Amino acid sequence: MSEHRRKPPQPQGGGRASARRAAQPRPSRGAGRDVPTASHSGPYAQQPARGGRADARRAAQRGSSGRGRGGAGRPDQRLINYPRSDRDGWKRFLPSWKLVSGTALGFFAVIVAGTGIGIAMVSTPDPNKAAKAQNNVFYWADGSQMVATGGSMNRQIVPISSIPVSMRDAVIAAENESFETDKGVDPMGIARAVWNMGTGGSTQGGSTITQQYVKNTYLNSDQTLKRKVTELFIAIRLGVSEEKDTVLAGYLNTAYYGRDAYGIQAAARAYFGKDSQDLNPSECAFLAAVLKGPNLYNPDGGIGAAATPELNDARARERWAWVLDREVEVGRMDPAERAKHTEFPARVESEQARGMTGQIGYLVDTAKAYVMKTKGITVEQMAMGGYRIKTTFEKPKVDAMVKAVEDIRAGLIDEQKRPDTDTFVQFGAASVDVKTGALVALYGGPGWDKKYFSNNANTSGVPVGSTWKPYVLAAAMEYGTQNSNGKGISVDSKYQANDLTVINNREGKPLRDSSGNPFRQKNESPTAFGYVTLNEAMEKSINVPFAQLVFDVGHDKVKNVAKATGILEESINPNNDASFALGTSTPSAIRMADSYATFAASGMHREPYSVTAVEKNGEKLSGFEAPKDQRAMDNAVADNVTKVLENVIENGTGKKAKKLGRPAAGKTGTTDENKSAWFVGYTPELSTSVVLFRTNPNSADKKLISMKGVGDIPSLHGGDIPAEIWTEYMGEALKGAPVKDFPEAEDIGVTADSAGAPSPMPAAPVTPSQSPSSLPPSSPPPSPSPSKGGRPCKPWELYCDPDTTRGTTDGGTDSGTTSGIIGGPSGSPSPSPSGRPGRPGGLTGGSGTTTSTQD
């Protein structure tokens, strides 16, 4: 047959259907493989499809399942078709509307069911449970009751009829605008609170009044998910089962308002001295403002650096005005009524003062702070009551301390006669048991009942003066100086003591004052002491040797010694200057008494504590065991410090304490311009500190005022009034106790004199003109000293010594900040006789002895 008559080969197995299938391209194959070739070659021509009808059925199934051109695929037998099998690519993960609606419906059903179960499982709280808050009872160390704080007034329940409408309006406007219409919870309020937190705003919180009532009456303040969920369920239950007036009255009767006031009636009495039903709209707005947080909104102040009376007062005023404006905004007060209230409401004195006479308020305040710090208890939790607190305070010792202070005050202070000098004089004192660290007595001030709420025993900001010098000496004996090759030095080491001596740095170069001139350290007296032993320098409280010694030792080592003995780091002057050695740090009287107890205990330190046991609802709380003792310094160092301080009382600036009649050690301290005066001393049993300072307690800055002329005394020193108070108190506190001696101090350290000190070899006799310090004790000083006393004793001065010198303070601070020195002062001082540790050298006795700038 001719070639042009040849027919093209026909595909097998299907006729027209097969032809149509052959003509359709398959997406999964290459484009050229299903197209018949134009070649006449047999091996490369299109091959006929196989399978016949079976292939056709499979092709039809593929087309209906979505895998063909139209996207169809196989049917899916899963219960939830996700990811979707009837879609390709990213569309497989796009849920269908059936899946979305079904999931939402199921979640809603679970929530409804869970809420129903939760509500069914909780019971309606008893509004009276929180109102039964108990007193906090404080006990003396012997177990007898000191005082019970609180009282029935602070937990009195009043009906809604006794709560003025203006109080209800103020609280609803400030706390929960939708209170009267919500069902116990406010989803929009929660969302609003979250939004405000995110944007920094501050209006209403997320909790409704019902939720806060539930928390106050049935739960606690723990920030846990379990507590919040339980609160939510109970609030919903109350929202549908209780009258709104019942819930509102319950909330206002159980909320804490500060001033130990628990409930609206107690708050009205505490702040305004009236019953709740008599409150005016301005007073109601104030109480609604305080509810935001009494610790931060009570104008009296609270606990913490951010809760000062000044900051609290500013916050309270701002919140008070906002509450009034908010009432107008939500339609609960007429603008004309709002215009009447422009003055911040006046308040009566704190009800806390009632029943807290004398020192009780300070004792309770000290013990409460210790309990809250030890157990992490909040102010609100403490105000709820129920605590039984046994303190370390011994009533006979507290009474003895009060008598000692008040006896001296009565004879010293005359505000009517000397208003310019005798006003605002403050006394503070604290006494610590040497063996345990227990705080056995304190004097905080005239008393809460005298409207004096600051605790002078725990005050800060009052420099301790020369009572700081023992830490410098202890560091020198413990660590040595750069002149001793790392070995501890002896108190026989000699240092230049002349007034206005230049203090050098470690390279032997002078420190510089603010004018760039060499800094010269002042003593209180211009007496030319020459070179003296450190023992004599401590006895007479001469400034220059210690200003030089602190650089020889290193400021950091002195700070380490002070901290090891219990001085808090935040009260230590951070500057590394010469005046650091002279007492520019500001520890409290409590901390100074506790710190000196470390010397008395041969270097063992015990943290001060004021509580020995606490019970809550009959259960004893842990954590109130006596703090464990820790080694603060070598016992030989502590005992040698004690020996030096014994000499201060025996022969030096603390001679008035000799009247105690038993072994005692101590140090006087007076700061520039007589702005504070200290005496800190101890026996083997007790360590006690006494401080006098002058400041207006009502002033904003509490600035210290000079005490020159107080009690008609030209210059008041630590060896005067503070030493007299210390001696009278210690005599009464230790009456009947056996006399004990301090441990014998062993000889320690090497003699490491400062540069320029005289040779220990015998030297030529020194003439009086060369060294005034070589004058015999009975001789008067070469020239009259402005600090010379000589006046007769007054009747009130219990331990007056007519020969005691009263010097004036005239400076003592410096601007040198370079740490470390090596050389001594320049000049050609004469040798000064000195004795063994514990014995004075140079001028002795009372006829010519002068105290230092900071004695």
Coordinates of N, CA and C in Angstrom, one line a residue, residues 3 19 21 48 79 128 430 443 465 488 515 528 545 567 661 679 741 747 762 812:
E3 N 2.4 4.8 0.8 CA 2.6 5.4 2.1 C 1.6 6.5 2.4
A19 N -9.5 8.7 23.6 CA -9.0 9.8 22.8 C -9.0 11.1 23.6
R21 N -9.1 11.4 26.8 CA -8.1 11.4 27.9 C -6.7 11.6 27.4
P48 N 0.4 3.5 22.9 CA -1.0 3.4 23.4 C -1.1 3.2 24.8
L79 N -12.3 12.4 61.8 CA -13.4 13.1 62.5 C -13.3 14.6 62.3
N128 N -19.1 38.7 108.7 CA -18.6 39.1 110.0 C -17.2 38.5 110.3
A430 N 19.7 53.4 123.6 CA 19.4 52.0 123.4 C 20.4 51.2 124.2
Y443 N 15.1 54.5 124.5 CA 14.4 55.7 124.7 C 14.3 56.4 123.4
G465 N 30.4 61.2 115.5 CA 31.6 61.8 116.0 C 32.7 60.8 116.3
G488 N 49.6 43.5 112.4 CA 48.8 44.4 113.3 C 49.7 45.3 114.1
S515 N 40.4 74.7 98.3 CA 41.1 75.8 97.6 C 42.4 75.3 96.9
A528 N 49.9 71.8 121.5 CA 50.9 71.1 120.7 C 51.3 69.8 121.4
P545 N 45.9 62.2 114.8 CA 46.4 60.8 114.7 C 45.5 59.9 113.9
I567 N 27.3 47.5 112.0 CA 27.0 48.8 111.5 C 26.4 48.6 110.1
G661 N 31.3 52.8 139.1 CA 31.9 52.0 140.2 C 32.1 50.5 139.8
F679 N 27.6 59.3 123.8 CA 28.5 58.5 124.7 C 28.0 57.0 124.4
D741 N 34.8 41.5 135.5 CA 35.9 42.1 134.9 C 35.9 41.7 133.4
D747 N 49.3 41.3 125.0 CA 50.0 42.2 124.2 C 50.0 41.7 122.7
P762 N 66.9 56.4 123.6 CA 66.9 57.5 124.5 C 67.2 58.8 123.8
G812 N 36.5 70.5 111.5 CA 37.0 69.1 111.6 C 36.7 68.4 110.3

